[in-house]
Amino acid sequence: MQKTNLKKYSWNLETILNGSALEKLYANWLSKQAEIISLFPKFSDNLINFKKWLSLNEQYDILSNRLNNYVSNNYNENQNSPEWIAWTQKINNDANKFHVSLSNYTNKVIENKANLLKYLKDQNIKEFKREFELIFRQAPHILKEDQQKVLSTTSIINGGFSTIFSTLCDTEIKFEDALNSSGKKIPLKTIADVTKNLKSDDRQIRKTTWINFNQSYSKYENTLTQTLYYNYLMLNTLSKIHKFPDYVGATAFTDEIDVSVIEDLYKHVEIFKSSFQKYRTIFNQILKKQLNLKSLEPWDKTMDLSKKTFTFSIEDTQKIVLNSLKPLGDEYLTIVKKAFNDQWISWLPKPNKQQGAYSIGETKGLSKYYISLNFDNTIRSVYTIAHELGHSLNSYFINKKQKIYYEVSIFYAEISSIVNEMLLSYYLLDIYRNDKNMKQLVLNELINNFFATVSRQIVFSHTEYVLNQDVNQSKPFTKENVKKTYLEMIERYQGFDKDMVNKINKEPYIYSLSTILRIPHFYIGNFYVYKYAIGQIVSVLVANKIYSGDKNTLDKYFKFLSSGCSLSPIETIKILGIDLKNKNIYIGVQKIVDSWINQLNSLDK
């Protein structure tokens, strides 16, 4: 029975292989690389070659997606596995050699712009025009052929800092055992254990878990600081080599925006500080009563606003999520059922499994859009699966509609997932309308989630923005300066609890400042986290309208889900009828959030 259950809660990655062997898929992948390399010198010579080039690359993309997803997802199930470490390294090496062979591709496209634009008038391939226009706009940032080849040769190491960070945090940093009120040791093996213990009724378990978790990272502050510094130094150096002002400017260019869009977002998000402070005051009042405490510590504030403990089995979770997503229609629900029934999901936590949760990318050519979880039976896990299903269903609708532009820009990627979370919240508030404890729990989840993905992520993003300025201005990049900047941003966007102002630089509270050094996206190289805020702000407006039965918004939403990257990120969001430059957008969102806060406050009367 146990084996059956484990299989039921595991994903079936073998579907990716289509009944073949990994070695055969790998061989086909290498063979397709050889075909592309052979055609490369003459791909722009005539229309026939150009069409064949486009076809070969589409075939290669599908093979790459299958190979990379099979290997990476197996690796993420056990990041200490010698087999999957070896496969990962082999594929990365081969992919790098292939990219080096094509290192002059962008240059050749730009050199042959006139011919390619002529070919792209052909009715059978005219849809590819945007893909090549995005390359043409890179002309001012393209290097000479020999320079580009050198950089391509060394590009294999560009992801090294992310790998080092992941290895350190996922496999090397270990948490000391927590202690309960009787002094008994409580093992902390995974992040899921930490999350669970921070909800414990035993305050000593919460305290020792919080301290040991944060202290484990703070012990590595010097290593993390140096890793982050050299990562930013590399990213900014490469950006300047390509004639961008800096790393942030380079990522903005990729997103087809001006850096001012990011800077304006920082200014707009400041409006939510007053709402956050009001929420925090109400939250603290309710929690102190619930826990019968005169004052709260950081390890207390992770508790749910409910006197009852709510736990959810995987089966309960599936039913709740399905019912909550009914406003999105029958087709949407049919695919969600497939995800649950056809082993798209790796549900359970285990040692050496990648932390957190994700829905796979690079999905063209796949029939399942896999999800990795570390399900722990809490309401947070219910929200997590709803969130990741949003990404997977986004992939489904894109692949149904798009032939070419089937990727999702990270600029708006979170909208599809946050809308699901909000619909889940509204559903739970409805079915538990007579249960004060659940309503407090859900309202707090709704509100806290908003500030976690807007105010908190902007704290992270603006910190990262300033740290990159420090690197470019050759300012000292020390752990002290990093944490100082982090504190300044907390004050700017959230403010401090009165009782924390004089504590934050003292033990054990100071350990939590290492949080700023363990943000995975900082080490990837895509200046990403401010986009969480965009996703949340847009999602509040969209989900509100969909839940209220606004068919016009629902129609726009499915056009959005199906659009992939066929438009610029800003234009994609405009499909939803939302202009991020409009200050009134933020004012409207604040009114909705304040209404949630007022509802929470009324439950405490």
C-alpha positions in Angstrom: 0.0 0.0 0.0 2.8 2.4 0.9 4.5 1.9 -2.4 1.3 2.5 -4.3 0.8 5.8 -2.3 4.3 6.9 -3.1 3.8 6.3 -6.8 0.4 8.1 -6.6 2.1 11.2 -5.2 5.1 11.1 -7.5 5.4 12.4 -11.0 5.8 10.1 -14.0 8.8 11.6 -15.8 9.0 8.6 -18.1 6.3 10.1 -20.3 8.9 12.6 -21.5 10.9 9.8 -23.1 7.9 8.6 -25.2 8.8 4.9 -24.6 12.4 5.5 -25.6 15.6 5.5 -23.6 17.4 8.5 -22.2 20.5 7.6 -24.2 18.5 7.6 -27.5 17.0 10.9 -26.7 20.4 12.3 -26.0 21.8 10.8 -29.2 19.0 12.4 -31.2 19.7 15.7 -29.5 23.3 15.6 -30.5 22.4 14.5 -34.1 20.1 17.5 -34.4 22.9 19.8 -33.2 25.1 18.4 -35.9 22.4 19.1 -38.6 22.1 22.7 -37.4 25.8 23.3 -37.3 26.1 21.9 -40.8 23.4 24.3 -42.2 24.6 27.3 -40.2 27.1 28.8 -42.7 24.4 28.9 -45.4 21.1 29.3 -43.5 20.6 32.8 -44.9 21.6 32.1 -48.5 18.1 31.5 -49.8 14.5 31.0 -48.8 14.8 27.1 -48.9 17.7 27.1 -46.5 16.1 29.6 -44.2 12.9 27.6 -44.0 14.9 24.4 -43.2 16.8 26.4 -40.6 13.6 27.4 -38.8 12.3 23.8 -39.0 15.5 22.3 -37.6 15.6 24.7 -34.7 12.0 24.0 -33.8 12.8 20.2 -33.8 15.9 20.9 -31.7 14.0 23.0 -29.2 11.5 20.2 -28.6 14.4 17.6 -28.1 16.1 20.0 -25.8 13.0 20.6 -23.8 12.4 16.9 -23.4 16.0 16.1 -22.5 16.5 19.0 -20.1 13.3 18.5 -18.3 13.9 14.8 -17.9 17.3 15.2 -16.5 16.8 18.4 -14.4 13.6 17.1 -12.8 15.2 13.8 -11.9 18.2 15.8 -10.5 15.9 18.0 -8.5 14.4 15.0 -6.8 17.8 14.1 -5.5 20.5 16.8 -5.8 23.1 14.4 -4.3 22.6 11.8 -7.0 25.9 11.1 -8.8 23.9 9.8 -11.9 21.9 13.0 -12.3 24.8 15.3 -11.4 26.8 13.6 -14.2 24.0 13.9 -16.7 23.5 17.5 -15.9 27.2 18.3 -16.4 27.4 16.4 -19.6 24.4 18.1 -21.1 25.6 21.5 -20.0 29.0 20.8 -21.6 27.5 19.7 -24.9 25.0 22.6 -25.0 27.9 25.0 -24.4 29.9 23.5 -27.3 26.8 23.8 -29.5 26.3 27.5 -28.5 29.9 28.2 -29.2 29.5 26.8 -32.7 26.7 29.2 -33.3 28.2 32.1 -31.4 28.1 34.3 -34.5 24.4 33.6 -35.2 23.2 37.0 -34.0 25.9 38.8 -36.0 24.9 36.8 -39.1 21.2 37.6 -38.7 22.0 41.3 -38.4 24.4 41.2 -41.3 21.7 39.6 -43.5 18.8 41.7 -42.2 17.7 42.7 -45.7 17.5 39.2 -47.0 15.8 37.8 -44.0 13.1 40.5 -44.0 12.5 39.6 -47.6 12.2 35.9 -46.7 9.9 36.7 -43.8 7.3 38.0 -46.2 6.5 34.4 -47.2 3.1 33.5 -45.9 4.3 30.2 -44.3 6.9 31.8 -42.1 5.8 35.4 -41.6 4.9 34.7 -38.0 8.6 34.5 -37.2 9.1 38.2 -37.9 8.9 39.3 -34.3 11.5 36.7 -33.3 14.0 38.3 -35.8 13.0 41.8 -35.0 14.1 41.1 -31.4 17.5 40.1 -32.8 17.8 43.1 -35.1 17.3 45.5 -32.2 20.4 44.0 -30.5 22.6 45.5 -33.2 24.2 48.2 -31.0 25.1 45.5 -28.4 26.7 42.9 -30.7 30.4 42.2 -30.5 32.8 41.3 -33.2 32.8 37.7 -34.2 36.1 36.8 -32.5 35.1 38.6 -29.3 31.7 36.9 -29.3 33.3 33.5 -29.7 35.5 34.0 -26.7 32.6 35.0 -24.6 30.5 32.1 -25.8 33.4 29.7 -25.0 33.5 31.0 -21.4 29.7 31.2 -21.0 29.6 27.8 -19.5 30.8 29.2 -16.2 28.2 32.0 -16.1 25.7 30.0 -14.2 28.3 28.9 -11.7 27.4 31.3 -8.9 23.8 30.1 -9.0 25.0 26.5 -8.8 27.3 27.2 -5.9 24.5 29.0 -4.1 22.1 26.2 -4.7 24.6 23.6 -3.6 25.5 25.5 -0.5 21.9 26.1 0.6 20.3 22.9 -0.5 22.9 20.3 0.5 25.7 21.9 2.6 24.0 24.1 5.1 22.5 22.0 7.8 20.1 23.1 10.5 20.7 22.2 14.2 17.9 20.4 15.9 15.2 22.5 17.5 14.2 21.9 21.1 10.7 21.6 22.6 9.7 23.0 26.0 10.9 19.8 27.6 14.3 20.0 26.1 13.8 17.2 23.6 15.5 17.5 20.2 13.3 18.0 17.2 15.2 17.3 13.9 15.3 20.0 11.2 16.1 18.2 8.0 14.3 20.2 5.4 12.7 23.6 4.8 9.4 21.8 5.2 10.4 20.9 8.7 11.2 24.5 9.5 7.9 25.7 8.1 6.0 23.1 10.1 7.8 23.9 13.4 7.2 27.6 13.0 3.5 26.8 13.3 3.9 24.7 16.5 1.9 25.5 19.6 5.1 25.0 21.6 6.8 28.4 21.7 10.2 26.9 22.5 10.0 24.8 19.3 9.1 28.0 17.3 11.9 30.0 19.0 14.7 27.4 18.5 13.6 26.6 15.0 13.6 30.3 14.0 17.0 30.9 15.6 18.7 27.7 14.3 17.3 28.3 10.8 18.5 31.9 10.5 21.7 31.2 12.3 22.6 28.4 9.9 22.6 30.9 7.1 24.3 33.7 9.1 27.3 31.5 9.7 27.9 31.6 5.9 27.4 35.3 5.5 30.9 35.9 4.3 30.8 33.2 1.7 27.3 34.3 0.5 28.5 37.9 0.4 31.5 37.1 -1.7 29.5 34.8 -4.0 27.0 37.6 -4.5 29.6 40.2 -5.1 31.5 38.3 -7.8 28.2 37.3 -9.4 27.2 41.0 -9.7 30.7 41.9 -10.8 30.5 39.3 -13.6 27.0 40.3 -14.6 27.8 44.0 -14.8 31.1 43.4 -16.6 29.4 41.3 -19.2 26.7 43.8 -19.6 29.2 46.6 -20.2 31.2 44.5 -22.6 27.9 44.4 -24.6 27.6 48.2 -24.4 24.8 48.3 -21.8 25.2 50.8 -19.0 25.0 48.0 -16.5 23.4 44.7 -15.6 20.0 46.2 -14.6 20.0 48.1 -17.9 20.7 44.9 -19.8 17.9 43.0 -18.2 15.5 45.9 -18.9 16.5 45.9 -22.5 15.7 42.1 -22.7 12.3 42.9 -21.2 11.7 45.6 -23.8 11.3 48.3 -21.1 13.2 51.3 -19.9 14.8 51.1 -16.4 12.5 54.0 -15.5 9.6 51.5 -15.5 11.4 49.7 -12.5 12.2 53.0 -10.8 8.6 54.2 -11.2 7.4 50.9 -9.7 9.5 51.5 -6.6 7.9 54.9 -6.2 4.3 53.6 -6.7 4.7 50.7 -4.2 5.6 53.2 -1.4 1.8 53.9 -1.3 1.2 50.5 0.3 3.4 51.2 3.4 0.5 52.8 5.4 -1.7 49.8 4.5 1.0 47.4 5.6 1.5 49.2 8.9 -2.3 49.1 9.6 -2.4 45.4 8.8 0.6 44.7 11.0 -1.0 46.5 14.0 -4.2 44.5 13.6 -2.4 41.3 13.1 -0.3 41.8 16.2 -3.4 42.6 18.3 -5.2 39.5 17.2 -2.2 37.2 17.6 -1.3 38.5 21.1 -4.9 37.7 22.2 -4.8 34.3 20.6 -1.5 33.3 22.0 -2.1 35.1 25.3 1.2 37.0 25.1 2.0 40.5 26.2 4.5 41.0 23.3 5.4 39.1 20.2 8.7 37.8 18.9 9.6 37.1 15.3 9.1 33.4 15.9 5.5 34.1 17.1 4.5 36.0 14.0 4.6 32.9 11.8 1.6 31.5 13.6 -1.8 31.4 11.8 -4.5 33.7 12.9 -6.7 30.9 14.1 -7.4 29.1 17.4 -8.0 26.0 15.4 -5.4 24.0 13.5 -6.4 23.3 9.9 -4.7 20.5 8.0 -5.4 19.3 4.5 -4.8 15.9 2.9 -3.6 15.8 -0.7 -7.1 14.6 -1.7 -8.8 17.4 0.3 -6.5 19.9 -1.4 -7.4 18.6 -4.9 -11.1 19.0 -4.2 -10.7 22.5 -2.8 -8.5 23.7 -5.6 -10.8 22.4 -8.3 -13.9 24.1 -6.7 -12.0 27.3 -6.3 -11.0 27.5 -9.9 -14.6 27.0 -11.3 -14.8 30.7 -12.3 -12.2 29.9 -15.0 -14.4 27.5 -16.8 -14.7 23.8 -17.9 -11.6 23.5 -20.1 -9.4 24.9 -17.3 -10.8 22.5 -14.8 -10.4 19.5 -17.2 -6.7 20.2 -17.4 -6.3 20.6 -13.7 -7.9 17.2 -13.2 -5.4 15.7 -15.7 -2.6 17.2 -13.6 -4.0 15.5 -10.5 -4.8 12.2 -12.1 -2.0 11.7 -14.6 1.0 12.1 -12.3 2.1 15.6 -13.3 3.0 16.3 -9.6 5.8 15.4 -7.2 4.0 16.1 -4.0 6.1 15.0 -1.1 9.3 16.5 0.6 12.4 14.3 1.1 16.1 14.8 1.8 18.1 16.3 -1.0 15.0 17.3 -3.0 15.1 20.8 -4.3 13.5 23.2 -1.8 10.2 25.1 -2.5 8.0 24.5 -5.5 8.0 25.0 -9.2 6.2 24.4 -12.5 8.5 23.4 -15.3 9.5 25.7 -18.2 10.6 24.8 -21.7 7.4 22.9 -22.3 7.0 22.9 -26.1 6.8 19.2 -27.2 5.7 18.0 -23.8 2.3 16.5 -22.9 2.6 17.1 -19.2 3.5 20.3 -17.5 5.2 19.0 -14.4 5.0 20.5 -10.9 7.4 19.9 -7.9 6.1 20.5 -4.4 7.1 19.9 -0.8 3.6 19.4 0.5 3.2 19.7 4.3 -0.6 19.5 4.8 -0.8 23.2 5.7 -3.0 25.8 4.1 0.1 27.3 2.6 0.6 24.1 0.7 -2.9 24.3 -0.6 -2.0 27.8 -1.9 1.2 26.5 -3.4 -0.4 23.9 -5.6 -3.0 26.4 -6.8 -0.1 28.8 -7.6 1.9 26.2 -9.5 -1.1 25.0 -11.4 -1.5 28.5 -12.7 1.9 28.3 -14.3 1.2 24.8 -15.7 -2.1 25.9 -17.2 -0.5 28.9 -18.6 1.9 26.5 -20.4 -1.0 24.5 -21.6 -2.9 27.4 -23.2 0.3 28.8 -24.8 1.1 25.5 -26.4 -2.4 25.1 -27.6 -2.3 28.6 -29.3 1.3 29.4 -30.1 3.6 27.8 -32.7 6.6 30.0 -32.2 6.1 32.3 -29.1 5.5 29.6 -26.5 7.8 31.0 -23.8 6.5 33.1 -20.9 8.3 36.3 -20.1 9.2 36.4 -16.4 8.0 40.0 -16.5 4.4 38.7 -16.2 4.8 35.0 -15.5 3.4 35.3 -12.0 0.0 36.6 -13.0 -1.4 33.2 -14.0 -0.4 31.8 -10.6 -1.5 34.6 -8.3 -4.9 34.8 -9.9 -5.4 31.2 -8.8 -4.3 32.0 -5.3 -6.8 34.8 -5.0 -9.7 32.7 -6.4 -8.8 30.1 -3.8 -8.9 32.8 -1.1 -12.3 34.0 -2.2 -13.7 30.5 -2.4 -12.4 29.6 1.1 -14.0 32.8 2.5 -17.3 31.8 1.0 -17.5 28.2 2.1 -16.2 29.0 5.6 -18.3 32.2 5.9 -19.5 31.1 9.3 -16.2 30.0 10.7 -14.4 32.9 12.2 -11.1 31.0 12.6 -10.9 30.0 9.0 -11.9 33.5 7.8 -9.1 35.0 9.9 -6.7 32.5 8.6 -7.7 33.1 4.9 -7.9 36.8 5.2 -4.5 36.9 6.7 -3.2 34.6 4.0 -4.7 36.9 1.4 -3.3 40.1 2.9 0.0 38.7 4.0 0.5 37.2 0.5 -0.1 40.6 -1.0 2.5 42.3 1.1 4.9 39.4 0.8 4.9 39.6 -3.0 4.7 43.4 -3.3 6.3 45.3 -0.4 8.7 42.5 0.6 9.8 41.7 -2.9 10.3 45.4 -3.7 12.4 45.5 -0.5 14.5 42.7 -2.0 14.5 44.2 -5.5 15.5 47.7 -4.5 18.2 46.3 -2.3 19.5 44.4 -5.2 19.3 47.5 -7.4 21.4 49.5 -4.9 23.9 46.7 -4.4 24.5 46.7 -8.2 25.0 50.4 -8.1 27.6 49.9 -5.3 29.5 47.4 -7.5 29.5 49.7 -10.4 30.7 52.6 -8.2 33.4 50.4 -6.6 31.9 50.9 -3.2 32.8 48.4 -0.4 30.6 45.2 -0.9 30.7 43.8 2.7 28.1 41.9 4.6 27.6 44.9 6.8 26.8 47.2 3.9 24.5 44.7 2.3 22.5 44.3 5.6 22.5 48.1 6.1 20.9 48.6 2.6 18.4 45.9 3.4 17.4 47.6 6.6 17.0 50.9 4.8 14.6 49.3 2.3 12.6 47.6 5.1 12.1 51.0 6.6 11.2 52.6 3.3 8.5 50.1 2.2 7.3 48.5 5.5 8.7 50.2 8.5 9.7 48.3 11.7 7.6 47.1 14.6 8.2 49.5 17.5 9.5 46.6 19.6 12.0 45.6 16.9 13.7 49.0 16.2 16.2 48.5 19.1 16.4 44.7 18.7 17.2 44.1 15.1 21.0 44.5 15.4 21.2 42.3 18.5 21.3 38.5 18.8 19.4 36.5 17.9 17.4 38.9 15.8 20.4 40.0 13.8 20.6 36.5 12.3 17.5 37.2 10.2 19.3 39.9 8.3 21.1 37.1 6.4 17.8 36.7 4.6 18.9 39.2 2.0 21.9 36.9 1.1 19.8 33.9 0.4 17.4 35.1 -2.3 17.9 32.5 -5.1 17.0 34.9 -7.9 19.9 37.2 -6.9 22.3 34.6 -8.1 20.6 33.7 -11.4 21.2 36.9 -13.5 17.8 38.1 -14.6 17.0 40.9 -12.1 13.7 39.3 -11.4 12.0 39.8 -8.1 10.4 43.2 -8.7 8.2 41.3 -11.3 6.5 39.5 -8.4 5.1 42.8 -7.4 3.8 43.5 -10.9 2.2 40.1 -11.0 0.5 40.6 -7.6 -0.8 44.1 -8.4 -2.2 43.0 -11.8 -3.7 39.8 -10.3 -5.6 41.7 -7.6 -7.5 43.6 -10.3 -8.0 40.7 -12.6 -9.1 38.1 -10.0 -11.5 40.5 -8.4 -13.3 41.0 -11.8 -13.2 37.3 -12.7 -14.7 36.3 -9.3 -17.5 38.8 -9.7 -18.4 37.2 -13.0 -17.0 39.8 -15.4 -17.0 37.8 -18.7 -15.2 40.5 -20.6 -12.2 40.3 -18.2 -12.3 36.4 -18.3 -12.1 36.6 -22.1 -9.2 39.0 -21.9 -7.6 36.7 -19.4 -7.6 33.7 -21.7 -6.2 35.8 -24.5 -3.4 36.8 -22.0 -2.8 33.1 -21.0 -2.5 32.1 -24.7 -0.3 34.9 -25.8 3.1 33.6 -24.8 5.8 36.0 -25.8 4.1 37.1 -29.0 4.0 40.7 -27.7 6.3 42.8 -25.6 5.7 42.3 -21.8 4.1 45.7 -21.4 1.7 45.1 -24.3 0.9 41.6 -23.0 -0.3 43.1 -19.7 -2.3 45.6 -21.7 -4.3 42.7 -23.1 -5.9 42.7 -19.6 -6.8 46.3 -19.9 -4.1 47.4 -17.4 -1.5 50.2 -17.9 1.3 50.0 -15.3 2.1 53.6 -15.9 -1.3 54.7 -14.6 -1.0 55.8 -10.9 -4.7 55.0 -10.5 -4.0 51.3 -10.8 -2.1 51.3 -7.5 -4.7 53.4 -5.8 -7.4 51.0 -6.9 -5.4 48.0 -5.6 -4.9 49.8 -2.3 -8.6 50.2 -1.9 -9.1 46.4 -2.4 -6.4 45.5 0.0 -7.7 48.0 2.6 -11.1 46.3 2.3 -9.5 43.0 3.2 -7.7 44.6 6.2 -11.0 46.1 7.4 -12.7 42.7 7.2 -9.9 41.2 9.2 -10.2 43.9 11.8 -14.0 43.4 12.1 -13.5 39.8 13.0 -11.6 40.9 16.1 -14.5 42.9 17.5 
